[in-house]
Coordinates of C-alpha atoms (C1' of nucleotides) in Angstrom, one line a residue:
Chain A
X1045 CA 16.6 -21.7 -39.8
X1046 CA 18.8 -24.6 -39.9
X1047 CA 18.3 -27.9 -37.7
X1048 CA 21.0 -27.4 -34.8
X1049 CA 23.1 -30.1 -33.6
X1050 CA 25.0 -30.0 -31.1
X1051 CA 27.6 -32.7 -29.4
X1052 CA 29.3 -33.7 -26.2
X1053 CA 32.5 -35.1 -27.1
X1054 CA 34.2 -37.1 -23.6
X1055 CA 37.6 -38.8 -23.5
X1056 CA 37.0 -42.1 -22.0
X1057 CA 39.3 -41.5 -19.5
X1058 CA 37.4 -41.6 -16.1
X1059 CA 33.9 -41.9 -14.8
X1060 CA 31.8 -39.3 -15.7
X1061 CA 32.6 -35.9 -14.5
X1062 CA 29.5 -34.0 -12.8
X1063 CA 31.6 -30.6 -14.8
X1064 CA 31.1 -33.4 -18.1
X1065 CA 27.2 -33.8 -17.4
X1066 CA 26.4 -29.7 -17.3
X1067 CA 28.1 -29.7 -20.7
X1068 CA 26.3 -32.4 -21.8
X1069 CA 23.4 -30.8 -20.2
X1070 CA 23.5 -27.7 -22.4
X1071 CA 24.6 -29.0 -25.4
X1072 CA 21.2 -31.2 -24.5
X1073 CA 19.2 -28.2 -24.2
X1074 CA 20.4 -26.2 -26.2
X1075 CA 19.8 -29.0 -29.1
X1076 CA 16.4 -29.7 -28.2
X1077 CA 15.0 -26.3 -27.3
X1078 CA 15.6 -25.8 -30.9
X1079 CA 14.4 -28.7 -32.6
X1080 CA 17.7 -30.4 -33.2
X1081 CA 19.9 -33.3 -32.5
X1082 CA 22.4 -33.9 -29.5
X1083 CA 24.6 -36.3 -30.2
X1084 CA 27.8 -38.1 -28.5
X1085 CA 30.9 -38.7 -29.3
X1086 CA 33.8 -41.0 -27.7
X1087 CA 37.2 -39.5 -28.2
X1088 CA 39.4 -42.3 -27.1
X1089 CA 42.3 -41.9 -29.4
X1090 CA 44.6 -41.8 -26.4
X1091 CA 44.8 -45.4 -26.2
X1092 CA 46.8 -45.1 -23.4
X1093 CA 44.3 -43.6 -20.9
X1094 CA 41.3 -44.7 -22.8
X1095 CA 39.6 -47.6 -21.3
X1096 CA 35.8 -49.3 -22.4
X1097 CA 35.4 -49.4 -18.5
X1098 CA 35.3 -45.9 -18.5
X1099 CA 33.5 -45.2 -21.8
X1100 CA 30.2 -47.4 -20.6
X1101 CA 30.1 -45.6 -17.3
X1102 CA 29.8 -42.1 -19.6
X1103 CA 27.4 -43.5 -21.9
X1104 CA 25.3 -45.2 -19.1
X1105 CA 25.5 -42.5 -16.6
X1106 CA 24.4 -40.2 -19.5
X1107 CA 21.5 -42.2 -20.5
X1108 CA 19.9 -43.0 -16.9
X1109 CA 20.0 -39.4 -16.5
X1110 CA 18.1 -38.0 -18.9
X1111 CA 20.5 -37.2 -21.4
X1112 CA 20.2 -39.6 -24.4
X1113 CA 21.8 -38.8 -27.5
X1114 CA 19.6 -39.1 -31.0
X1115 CA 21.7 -41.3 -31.8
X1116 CA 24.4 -43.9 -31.7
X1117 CA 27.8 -42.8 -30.0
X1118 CA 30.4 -43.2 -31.9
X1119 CA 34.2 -43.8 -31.5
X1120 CA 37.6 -41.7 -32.6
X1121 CA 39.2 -45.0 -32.4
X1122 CA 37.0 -46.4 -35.2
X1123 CA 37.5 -44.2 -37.6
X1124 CA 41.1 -43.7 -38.5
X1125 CA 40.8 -44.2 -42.4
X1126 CA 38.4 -41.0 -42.5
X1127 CA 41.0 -38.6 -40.5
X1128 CA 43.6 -40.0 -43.1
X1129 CA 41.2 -38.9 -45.9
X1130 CA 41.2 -36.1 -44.4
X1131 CA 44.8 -35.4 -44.1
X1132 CA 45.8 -36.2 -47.3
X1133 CA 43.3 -33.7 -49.0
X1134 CA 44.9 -31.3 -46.5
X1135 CA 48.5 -32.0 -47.6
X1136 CA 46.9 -32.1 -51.2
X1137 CA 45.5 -28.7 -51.0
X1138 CA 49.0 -27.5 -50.5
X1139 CA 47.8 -26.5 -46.7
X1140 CA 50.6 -29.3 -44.8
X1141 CA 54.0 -30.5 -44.8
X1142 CA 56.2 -33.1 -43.8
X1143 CA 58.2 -31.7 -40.6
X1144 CA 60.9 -34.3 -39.5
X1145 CA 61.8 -31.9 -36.6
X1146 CA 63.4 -34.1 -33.2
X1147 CA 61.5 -34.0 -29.8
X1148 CA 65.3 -33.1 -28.9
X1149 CA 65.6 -30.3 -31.5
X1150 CA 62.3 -28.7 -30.7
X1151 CA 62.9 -28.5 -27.3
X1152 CA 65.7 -26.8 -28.0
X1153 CA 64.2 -24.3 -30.0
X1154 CA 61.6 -23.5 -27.0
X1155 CA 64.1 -23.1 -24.8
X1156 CA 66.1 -20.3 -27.0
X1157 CA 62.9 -18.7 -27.3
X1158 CA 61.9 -18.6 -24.2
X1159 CA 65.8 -17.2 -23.3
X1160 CA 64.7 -14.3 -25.9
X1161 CA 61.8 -13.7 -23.9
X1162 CA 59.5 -14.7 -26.8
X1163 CA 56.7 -16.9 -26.9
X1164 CA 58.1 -21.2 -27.2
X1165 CA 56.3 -21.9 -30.8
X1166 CA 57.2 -24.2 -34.0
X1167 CA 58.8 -21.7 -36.2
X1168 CA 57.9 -23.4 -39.0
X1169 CA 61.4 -24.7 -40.1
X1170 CA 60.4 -27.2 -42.0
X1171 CA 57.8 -25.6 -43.9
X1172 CA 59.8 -25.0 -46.8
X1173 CA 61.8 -28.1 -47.2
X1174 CA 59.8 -30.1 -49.4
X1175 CA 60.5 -33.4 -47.2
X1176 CA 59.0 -36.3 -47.9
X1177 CA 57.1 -38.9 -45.7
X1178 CA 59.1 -41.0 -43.8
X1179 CA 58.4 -42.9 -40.0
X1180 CA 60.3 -39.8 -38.2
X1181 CA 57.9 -37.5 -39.8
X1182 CA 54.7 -35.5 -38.5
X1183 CA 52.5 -33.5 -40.8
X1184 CA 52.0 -29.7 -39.9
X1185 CA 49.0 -27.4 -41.0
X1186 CA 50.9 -24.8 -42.8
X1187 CA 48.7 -21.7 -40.7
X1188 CA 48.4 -18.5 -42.5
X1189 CA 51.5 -16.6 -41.0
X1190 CA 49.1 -13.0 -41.2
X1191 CA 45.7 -11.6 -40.8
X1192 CA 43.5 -12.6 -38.2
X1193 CA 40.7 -15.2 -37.2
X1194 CA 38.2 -14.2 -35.4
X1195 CA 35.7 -16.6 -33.2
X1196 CA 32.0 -15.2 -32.8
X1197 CA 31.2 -16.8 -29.4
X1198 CA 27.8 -17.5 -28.6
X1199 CA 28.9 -16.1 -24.5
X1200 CA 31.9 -14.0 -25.1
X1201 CA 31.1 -12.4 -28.2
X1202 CA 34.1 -12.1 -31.0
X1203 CA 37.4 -13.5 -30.0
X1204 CA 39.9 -12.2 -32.0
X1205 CA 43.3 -14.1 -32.7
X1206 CA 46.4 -13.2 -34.4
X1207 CA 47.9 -15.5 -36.9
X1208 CA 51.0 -15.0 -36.2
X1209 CA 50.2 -15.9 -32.3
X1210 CA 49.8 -19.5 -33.9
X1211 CA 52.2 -22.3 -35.0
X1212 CA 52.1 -24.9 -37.4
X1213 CA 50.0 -28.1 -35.3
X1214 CA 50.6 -31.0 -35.6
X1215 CA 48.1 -33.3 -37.9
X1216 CA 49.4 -36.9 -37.9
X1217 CA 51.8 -37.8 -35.7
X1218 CA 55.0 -39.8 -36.5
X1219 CA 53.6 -42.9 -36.1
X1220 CA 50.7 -41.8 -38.5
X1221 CA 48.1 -41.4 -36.1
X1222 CA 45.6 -38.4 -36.3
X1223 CA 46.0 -35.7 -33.2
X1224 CA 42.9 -34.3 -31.6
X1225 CA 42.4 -31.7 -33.4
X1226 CA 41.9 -32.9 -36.8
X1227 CA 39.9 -35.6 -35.5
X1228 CA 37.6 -32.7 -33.7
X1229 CA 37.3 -31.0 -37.0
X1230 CA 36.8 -34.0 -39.2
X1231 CA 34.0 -35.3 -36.8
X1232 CA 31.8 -32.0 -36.2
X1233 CA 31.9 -32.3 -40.2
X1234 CA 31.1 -35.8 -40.4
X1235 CA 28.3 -35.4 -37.6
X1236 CA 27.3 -32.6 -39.0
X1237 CA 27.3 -30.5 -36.2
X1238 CA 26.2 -26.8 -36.1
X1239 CA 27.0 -26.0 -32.6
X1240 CA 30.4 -26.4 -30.8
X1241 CA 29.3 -26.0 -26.8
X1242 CA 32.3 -26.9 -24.7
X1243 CA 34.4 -26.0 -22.1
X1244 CA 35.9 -22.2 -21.2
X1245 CA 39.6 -24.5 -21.6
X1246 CA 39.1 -25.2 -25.3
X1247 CA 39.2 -21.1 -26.3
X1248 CA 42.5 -21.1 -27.3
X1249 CA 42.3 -24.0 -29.5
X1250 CA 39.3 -22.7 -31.6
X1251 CA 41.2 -20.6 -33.9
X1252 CA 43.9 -23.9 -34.6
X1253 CA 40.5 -26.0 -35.3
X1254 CA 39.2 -22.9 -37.6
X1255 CA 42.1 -23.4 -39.9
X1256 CA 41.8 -27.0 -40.1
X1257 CA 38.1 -26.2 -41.1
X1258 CA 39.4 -23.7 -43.8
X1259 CA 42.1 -25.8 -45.4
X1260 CA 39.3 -29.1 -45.9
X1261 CA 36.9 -27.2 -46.7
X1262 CA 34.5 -27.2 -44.7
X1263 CA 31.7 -24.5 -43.6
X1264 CA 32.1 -22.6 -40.3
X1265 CA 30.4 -23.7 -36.4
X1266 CA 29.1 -21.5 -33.9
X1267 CA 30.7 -21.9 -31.0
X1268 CA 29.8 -21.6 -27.2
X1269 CA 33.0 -21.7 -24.6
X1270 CA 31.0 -22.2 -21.3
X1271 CA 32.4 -20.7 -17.9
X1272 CA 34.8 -24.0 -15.6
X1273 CA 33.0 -25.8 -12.8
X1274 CA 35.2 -24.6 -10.2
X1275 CA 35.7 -26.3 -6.6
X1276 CA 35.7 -24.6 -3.3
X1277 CA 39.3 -23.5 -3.7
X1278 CA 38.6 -21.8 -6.8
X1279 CA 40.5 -24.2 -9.0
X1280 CA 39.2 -26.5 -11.5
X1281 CA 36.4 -28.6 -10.1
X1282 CA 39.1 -31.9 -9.6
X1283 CA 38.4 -35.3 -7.5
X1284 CA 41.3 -33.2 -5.3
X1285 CA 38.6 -30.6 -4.1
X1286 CA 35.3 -32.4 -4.5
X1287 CA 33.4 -35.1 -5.4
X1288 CA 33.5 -35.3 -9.2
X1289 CA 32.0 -38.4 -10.1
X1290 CA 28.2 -38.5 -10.8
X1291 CA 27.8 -41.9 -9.3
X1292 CA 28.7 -40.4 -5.9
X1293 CA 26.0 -38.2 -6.0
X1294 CA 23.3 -40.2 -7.1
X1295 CA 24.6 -43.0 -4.6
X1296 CA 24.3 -40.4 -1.5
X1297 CA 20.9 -40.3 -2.8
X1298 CA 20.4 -37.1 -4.9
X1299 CA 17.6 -37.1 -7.0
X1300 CA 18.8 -37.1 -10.8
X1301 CA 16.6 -33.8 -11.3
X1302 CA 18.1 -32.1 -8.7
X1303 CA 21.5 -32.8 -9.5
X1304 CA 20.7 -31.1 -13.3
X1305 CA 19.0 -28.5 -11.8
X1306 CA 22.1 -27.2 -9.2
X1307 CA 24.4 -27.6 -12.6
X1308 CA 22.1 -25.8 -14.7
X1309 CA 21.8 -22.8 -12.2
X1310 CA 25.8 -22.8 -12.3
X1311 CA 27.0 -20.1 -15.0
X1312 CA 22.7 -19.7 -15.8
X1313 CA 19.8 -18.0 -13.9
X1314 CA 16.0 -16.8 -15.1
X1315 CA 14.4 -14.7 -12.8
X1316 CA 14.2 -14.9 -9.1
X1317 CA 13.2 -18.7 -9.5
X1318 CA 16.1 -21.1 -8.9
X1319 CA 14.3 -24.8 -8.9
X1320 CA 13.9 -26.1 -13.0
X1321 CA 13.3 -29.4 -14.2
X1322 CA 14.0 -30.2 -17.6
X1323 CA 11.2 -28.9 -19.2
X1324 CA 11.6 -25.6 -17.7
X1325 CA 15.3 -25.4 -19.2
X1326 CA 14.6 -26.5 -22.3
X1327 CA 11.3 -23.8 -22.3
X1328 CA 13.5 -21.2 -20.8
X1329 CA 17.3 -21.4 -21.1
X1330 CA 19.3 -19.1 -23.5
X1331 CA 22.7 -19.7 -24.2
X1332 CA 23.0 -16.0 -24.6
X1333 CA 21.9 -15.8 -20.4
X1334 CA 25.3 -18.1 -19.6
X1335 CA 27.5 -16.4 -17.2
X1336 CA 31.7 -15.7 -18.8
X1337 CA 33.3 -16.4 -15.1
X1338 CA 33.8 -19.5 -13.5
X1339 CA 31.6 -20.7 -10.9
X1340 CA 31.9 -22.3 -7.7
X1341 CA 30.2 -25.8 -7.5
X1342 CA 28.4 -25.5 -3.6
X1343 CA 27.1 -28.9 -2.0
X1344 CA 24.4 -26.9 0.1
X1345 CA 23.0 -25.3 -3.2
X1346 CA 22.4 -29.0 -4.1
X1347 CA 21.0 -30.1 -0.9
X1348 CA 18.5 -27.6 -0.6
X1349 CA 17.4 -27.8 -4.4
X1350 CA 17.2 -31.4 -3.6
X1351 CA 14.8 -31.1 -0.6
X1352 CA 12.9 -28.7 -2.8
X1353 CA 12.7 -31.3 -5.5
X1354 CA 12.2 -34.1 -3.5
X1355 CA 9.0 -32.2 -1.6
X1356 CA 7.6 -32.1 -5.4
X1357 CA 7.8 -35.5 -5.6
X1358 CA 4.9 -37.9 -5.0
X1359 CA 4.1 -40.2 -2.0
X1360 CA 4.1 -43.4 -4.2
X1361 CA 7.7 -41.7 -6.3
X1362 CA 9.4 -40.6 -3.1
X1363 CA 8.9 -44.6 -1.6
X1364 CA 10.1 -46.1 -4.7
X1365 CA 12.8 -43.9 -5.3
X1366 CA 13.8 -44.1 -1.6
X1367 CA 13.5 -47.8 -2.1
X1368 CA 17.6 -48.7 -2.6
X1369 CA 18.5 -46.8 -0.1
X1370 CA 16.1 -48.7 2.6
X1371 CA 17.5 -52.1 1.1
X1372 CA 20.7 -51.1 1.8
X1373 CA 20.3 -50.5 5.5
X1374 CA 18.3 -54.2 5.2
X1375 CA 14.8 -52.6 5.4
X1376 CA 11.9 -53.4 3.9
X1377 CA 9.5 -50.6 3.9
X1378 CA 6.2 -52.6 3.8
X1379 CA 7.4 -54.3 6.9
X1380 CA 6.1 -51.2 9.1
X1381 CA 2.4 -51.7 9.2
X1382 CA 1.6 -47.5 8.4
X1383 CA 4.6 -47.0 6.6
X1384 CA 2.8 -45.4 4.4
X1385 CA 2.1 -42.3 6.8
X1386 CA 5.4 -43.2 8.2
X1387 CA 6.9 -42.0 5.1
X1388 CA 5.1 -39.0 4.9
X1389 CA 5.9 -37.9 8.5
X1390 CA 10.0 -38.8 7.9
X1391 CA 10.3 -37.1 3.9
X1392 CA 11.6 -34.0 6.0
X1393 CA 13.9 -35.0 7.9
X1394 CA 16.8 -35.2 5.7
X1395 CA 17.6 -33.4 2.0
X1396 CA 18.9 -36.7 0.6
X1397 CA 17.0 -40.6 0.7
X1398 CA 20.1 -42.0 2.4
X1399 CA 19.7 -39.7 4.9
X1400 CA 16.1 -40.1 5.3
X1401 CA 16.3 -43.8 5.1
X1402 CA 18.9 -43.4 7.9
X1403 CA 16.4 -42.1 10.2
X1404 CA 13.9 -44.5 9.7
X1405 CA 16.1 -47.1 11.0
X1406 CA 14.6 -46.6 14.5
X1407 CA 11.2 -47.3 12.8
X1408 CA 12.6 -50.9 11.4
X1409 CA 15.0 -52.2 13.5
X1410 CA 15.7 -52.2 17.7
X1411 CA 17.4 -49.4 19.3
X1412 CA 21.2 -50.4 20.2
X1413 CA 21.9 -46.9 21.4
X1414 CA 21.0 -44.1 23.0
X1415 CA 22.2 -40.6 23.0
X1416 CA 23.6 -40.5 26.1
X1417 CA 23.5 -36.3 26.5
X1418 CA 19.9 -36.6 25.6
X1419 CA 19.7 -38.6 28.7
X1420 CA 21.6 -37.0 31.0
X1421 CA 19.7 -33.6 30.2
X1422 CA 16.5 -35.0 29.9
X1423 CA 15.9 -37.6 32.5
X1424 CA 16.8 -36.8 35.9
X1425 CA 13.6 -38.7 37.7
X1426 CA 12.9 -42.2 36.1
X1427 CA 9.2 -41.9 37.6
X1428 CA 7.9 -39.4 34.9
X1429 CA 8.7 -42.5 31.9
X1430 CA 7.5 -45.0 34.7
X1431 CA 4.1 -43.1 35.0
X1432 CA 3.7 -42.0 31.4
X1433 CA 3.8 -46.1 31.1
X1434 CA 1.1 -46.7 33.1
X1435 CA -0.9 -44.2 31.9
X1436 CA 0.0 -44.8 28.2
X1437 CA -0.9 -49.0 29.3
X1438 CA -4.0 -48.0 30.3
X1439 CA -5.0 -46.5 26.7
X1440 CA -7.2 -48.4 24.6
X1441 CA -8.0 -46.8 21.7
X1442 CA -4.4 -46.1 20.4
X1443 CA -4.5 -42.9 18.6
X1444 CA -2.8 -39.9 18.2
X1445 CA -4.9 -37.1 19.8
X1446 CA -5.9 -39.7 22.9
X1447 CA -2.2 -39.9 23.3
X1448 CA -1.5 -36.5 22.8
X1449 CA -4.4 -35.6 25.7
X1450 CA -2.3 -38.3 28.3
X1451 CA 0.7 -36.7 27.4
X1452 CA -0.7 -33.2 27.6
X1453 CA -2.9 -34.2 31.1
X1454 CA -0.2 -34.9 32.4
X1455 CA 2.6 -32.6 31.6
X1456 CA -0.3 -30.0 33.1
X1457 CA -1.7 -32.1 36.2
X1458 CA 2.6 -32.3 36.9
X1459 CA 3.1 -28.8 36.3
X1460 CA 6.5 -30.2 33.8
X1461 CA 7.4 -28.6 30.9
X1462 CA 6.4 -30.2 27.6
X1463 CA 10.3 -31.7 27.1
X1464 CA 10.3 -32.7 30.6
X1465 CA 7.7 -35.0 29.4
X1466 CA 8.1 -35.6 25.7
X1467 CA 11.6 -36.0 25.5
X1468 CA 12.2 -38.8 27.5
X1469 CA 9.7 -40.7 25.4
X1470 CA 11.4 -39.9 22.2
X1471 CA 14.3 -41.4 23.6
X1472 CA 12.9 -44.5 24.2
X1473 CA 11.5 -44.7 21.3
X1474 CA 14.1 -43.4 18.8
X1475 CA 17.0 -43.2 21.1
X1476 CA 17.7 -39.9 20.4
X1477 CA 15.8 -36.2 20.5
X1478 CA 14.6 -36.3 16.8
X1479 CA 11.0 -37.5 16.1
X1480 CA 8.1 -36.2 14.3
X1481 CA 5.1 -34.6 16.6
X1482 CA 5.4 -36.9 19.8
X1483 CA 1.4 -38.0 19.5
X1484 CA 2.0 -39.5 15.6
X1485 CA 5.8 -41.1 16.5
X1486 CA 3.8 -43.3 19.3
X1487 CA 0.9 -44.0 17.1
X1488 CA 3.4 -44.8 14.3
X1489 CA 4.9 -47.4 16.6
X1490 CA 1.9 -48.6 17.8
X1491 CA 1.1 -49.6 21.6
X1492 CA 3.4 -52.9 22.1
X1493 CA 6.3 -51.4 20.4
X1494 CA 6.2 -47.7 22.3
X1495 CA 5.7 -49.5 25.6
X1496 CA 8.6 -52.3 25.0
X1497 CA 10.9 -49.1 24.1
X1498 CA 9.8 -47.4 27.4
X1499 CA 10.7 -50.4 29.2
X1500 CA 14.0 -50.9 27.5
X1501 CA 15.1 -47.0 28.3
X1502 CA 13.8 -47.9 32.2
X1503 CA 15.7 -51.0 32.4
X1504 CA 18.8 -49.6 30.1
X1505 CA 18.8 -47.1 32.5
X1506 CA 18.9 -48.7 36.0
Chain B
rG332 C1' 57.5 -14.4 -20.8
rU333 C1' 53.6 -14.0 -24.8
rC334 C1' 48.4 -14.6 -26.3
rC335 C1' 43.3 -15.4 -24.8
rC336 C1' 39.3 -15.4 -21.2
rG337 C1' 37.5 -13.6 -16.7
rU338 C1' 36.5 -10.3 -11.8
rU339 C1' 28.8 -7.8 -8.1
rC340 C1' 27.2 -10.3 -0.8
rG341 C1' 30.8 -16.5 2.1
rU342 C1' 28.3 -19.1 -2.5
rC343 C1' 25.0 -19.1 -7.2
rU344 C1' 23.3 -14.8 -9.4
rA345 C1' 19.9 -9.9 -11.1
rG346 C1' 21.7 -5.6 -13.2
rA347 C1' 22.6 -4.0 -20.8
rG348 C1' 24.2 5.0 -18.1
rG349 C1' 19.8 7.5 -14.2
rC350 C1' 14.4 2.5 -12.0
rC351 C1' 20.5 0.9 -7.3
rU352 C1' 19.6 3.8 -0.3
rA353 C1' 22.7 -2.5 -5.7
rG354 C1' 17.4 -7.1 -6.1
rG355 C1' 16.7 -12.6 -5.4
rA356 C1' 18.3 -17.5 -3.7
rC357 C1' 21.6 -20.8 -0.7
rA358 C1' 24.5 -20.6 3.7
rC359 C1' 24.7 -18.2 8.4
rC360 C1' 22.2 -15.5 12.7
rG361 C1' 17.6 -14.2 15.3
rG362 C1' 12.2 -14.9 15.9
rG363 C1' 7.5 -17.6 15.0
rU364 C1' 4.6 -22.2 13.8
rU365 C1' 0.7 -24.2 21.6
rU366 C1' 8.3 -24.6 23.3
rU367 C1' 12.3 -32.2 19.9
rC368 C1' 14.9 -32.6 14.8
rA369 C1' 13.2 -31.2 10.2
rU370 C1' 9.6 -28.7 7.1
rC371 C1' 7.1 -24.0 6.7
rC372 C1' 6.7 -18.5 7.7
rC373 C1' 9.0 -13.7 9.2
rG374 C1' 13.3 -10.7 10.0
rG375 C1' 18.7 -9.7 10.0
rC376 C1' 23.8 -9.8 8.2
rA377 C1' 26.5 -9.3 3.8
rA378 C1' 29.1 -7.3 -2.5
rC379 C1' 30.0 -3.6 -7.5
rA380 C1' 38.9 -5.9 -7.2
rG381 C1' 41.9 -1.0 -7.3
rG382 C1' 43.0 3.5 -10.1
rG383 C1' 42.3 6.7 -14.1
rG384 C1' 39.1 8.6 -17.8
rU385 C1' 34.2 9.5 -21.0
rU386 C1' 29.5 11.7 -19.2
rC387 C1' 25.1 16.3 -16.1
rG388 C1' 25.3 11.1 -14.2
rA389 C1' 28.8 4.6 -14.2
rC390 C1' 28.0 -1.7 -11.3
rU391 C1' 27.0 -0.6 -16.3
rC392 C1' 31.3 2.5 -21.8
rC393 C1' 37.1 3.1 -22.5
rC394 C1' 42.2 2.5 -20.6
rC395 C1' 45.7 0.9 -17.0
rU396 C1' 47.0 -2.1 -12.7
rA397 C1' 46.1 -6.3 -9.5
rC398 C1' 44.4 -11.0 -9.0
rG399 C1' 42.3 -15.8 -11.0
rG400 C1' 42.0 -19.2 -15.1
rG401 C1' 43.3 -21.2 -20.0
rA402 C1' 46.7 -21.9 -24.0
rU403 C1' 51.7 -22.0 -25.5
rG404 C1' 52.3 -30.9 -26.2
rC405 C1' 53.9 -36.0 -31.6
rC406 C1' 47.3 -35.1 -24.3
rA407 C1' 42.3 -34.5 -25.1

RNA sequence: GUCCCGUUCGUCUAGAGGCCUAGGACACCGGGUUUUCAUCCCGGCAACAGGGGUUCGACUCCCCUACGGGAUGCCA
């Protein structure tokens, strides 16, 4: 069996996509499940939209995620000569001519086929002419006008194409730079790629790159056209219906693991198991298993396969992972005497860290607001908080099952209801309803603190 | 218009002629975990785009229609 390699090939012309990291992603897996190399490649020769900005947030983003090529990216921009190379053995080989057709005059032509009802295509005017190079000049593949090409699809199976369905493309431009295509085709050579994994979009322009193959030369690819990343409205997955950029996610704080695992599981499934870490995918994924229609990209698939991934994580991981997102708010964890346990109590109560690290605030910083409908349905008689003060005072040895007894004696000596009684204390203490088991929040906050709260509700309230 | 790709619960999907009274997961709804939020557990709701064939039998094979997407660029 030959070593695969396989390539993810982004124009630099945005940050990275979160549609461009699950192709990178199975290009990645694919590559290494197999024993081969996954490789990058910058295709900036659109200098126009092409910035370095861009291209280092790609390469970085890649990296930090887990999806390092074997080796050093390289650049369309940088390589002109060897597309030229290319070209002239094409035009050589007798396989491309000269066109000096107008923008005006084809234009033209696609309008009076489209009048005809037939379908706007180069007719291959100039095919014939003989014309020589000149600065208003483009150079055409001459594509065979009959027979067929057919693309075996790793997904789809064989593809079949008409020749006659394709025109003459354009190989050099006018201003004798190299198009797309021939740079694709030249490059997968050069890198010596085996495996073409891609976008669903790039179907139609396999056949076109076959015949570039076939006039240099060059042996065939297997190809893989992977189902679109769609948004909620069915179209395209665009920055118009979602968040796109991979930095957004990883800034609302979804774990990197997570966020490959939700993109995996988009177009691919094993089993009845849905959570996979890289290992898993590289042990289990088959190409052959990807999905032909499009598939909806759904935020609450992420969140919940990021609470499941961040339940796997360890104590000592989930803090320094967590870490940023405390700093941001201006907290320092270690600056909570038990924040260890304090961790462990709060890892629930959110599926991302900067929503966790949102409700720890209580826990780090003074209260400047209650929730007022909290308040007005759980304190109606100021004398339960003023009692449960006393009574909570009067406690010595501050843990959590002597404070859950005062808060239990009393809700039954009272004849309340337990939210009668624990309720208003959360308040006090967290300002709102939300708090882990009553008898661990007050022994997280330790005596001074829980009674200064209680006293702040008491006086905030009168 | 033409060519190409696609179409199973709201969403991600299982299903390769009988195993399907179509399975799982997320979401949602209801219940439980000595009655907060969350976690966790249990239960419920919910789909084969439509029409023709082929077959004893079709979600599965073929054809047509509809709908969605892509291509039809001197963009990538």
């Amino acid at each position: 069996m030959k070593a695969i390699v396989t390539r993810f090939a982004p124009s630099p012309t945005g940050t990275l996509h979160i549609g461009g990291v699950r192709t990178a992603l199975f290009n990645y897996v694919y590559a290494k499940q197999n024993n081969g190399k996954f490789l990058i490649r910058i295709e900036d020769t659109d200098t126009e939209r092409s910035t370095k900005e861009y291209e280092k947030n790609i390469l970085d983003n890649l990296t930090s995620i887990g999806l390092e090529p074997d080796e050093d990216p390289i650049n369309q921009s940088e390589r002109n000569e060897i597309y030229l190379k290319a070209a002239e053995k094409i035009l050589q080989s007798g396989n491309a001519y000269w066109c000096d057709c107008s923008q005006e005059e084809l234009e033209e032509m696609r309008k009076a086929q489209t009048a005809t009802g037939k379908k706007p295509m180069y007719d291959g005017r100039s095919r014939n002419l003989g014309l020589e190079r000149s600065d208003k000049t483009v150079l055409r593949l001459a594509t065979p006008e009959n027979g067929e090409i057919i693309v075996k699809d790793l997904i789809r199976g064989e593809i079949i194409f008409n020749n006659n369905e394709l025109d003459d493309l354009i190989l050099l431009r006018s201003d004798g730079s190299p198009t797309y295509h021939l740079c694709n085709v030249v490059d997968d050579y050069e890198q010596k790629v085996t495996t073409v994994i891609r976008g669903e979009d790039h179907i139609s322009n396999t056949p076109r790159q076959i015949h570039i193959q076939n006039a240099l030369g060059y042996p065939e690819l297997e190809y893989a056209h992977l189902p679109l990343v769609l948004g909620t409205d069915k179209k395209r997955l665009s920055k118009r219906n979602a968040a796109t950029s991979l930095e957004e996610y990883r800034e609302k704080g979804y774990l990197d693991s997570a966020i490959l695992n939700t993109l995996a599981r988009l177009g691919w499934s094993q089993g009845e198991n849905d959570v996979f870490y890289m290992n898993d995918l590289i042990k289990e994924f088959n190409i052959k298993d990807v999905q032909k229609a499009g598939a909806i990209f759904d935020i609450t698939k992420l969140d919940w396969l990021n609470s499941q991934h961040l339940a796997n994580l360890s104590l000592e991981s989930f803090k320094e992972q967590l870490q940023p997102f405390l700093q941001a708010l201006e907290i320092n964890i270690e600056d909570h005497e038990k924040s260890d346990q304090l961790i462990e109590a709060m890892r629930t109560s959110d599926n991302t860290f900067s929503g966790i690290a949102k409700s720890l605030i209580p826990y780090y910083k003074d209260i400047n607001e209650y929730d007022e409908k909290a308040i007005e349905k759980f304190i109606s008689d100021k004398s339960i908080l003023e009692e449960l003060k006393v009574l909570l005072n009067g406690l010595d040895d501050w843990n959590q099952d002597n404070i859950d007894n005062i808060l239990k004696n009393y809700q039954s000596e009272k004849g309340l209801s337990v939210p009668a009684v624990n309720q208003p204390i959360r308040i006090s203490l967290t300002g709102s309803t939300k708090s882990p088991g009553l008898g661990l929040t007050l022994f997280l906050f330790g005596k001074n603190k829980s009674l200064e709260r209680i006293s702040n509700l008491l006086s905030y309230l009168s």
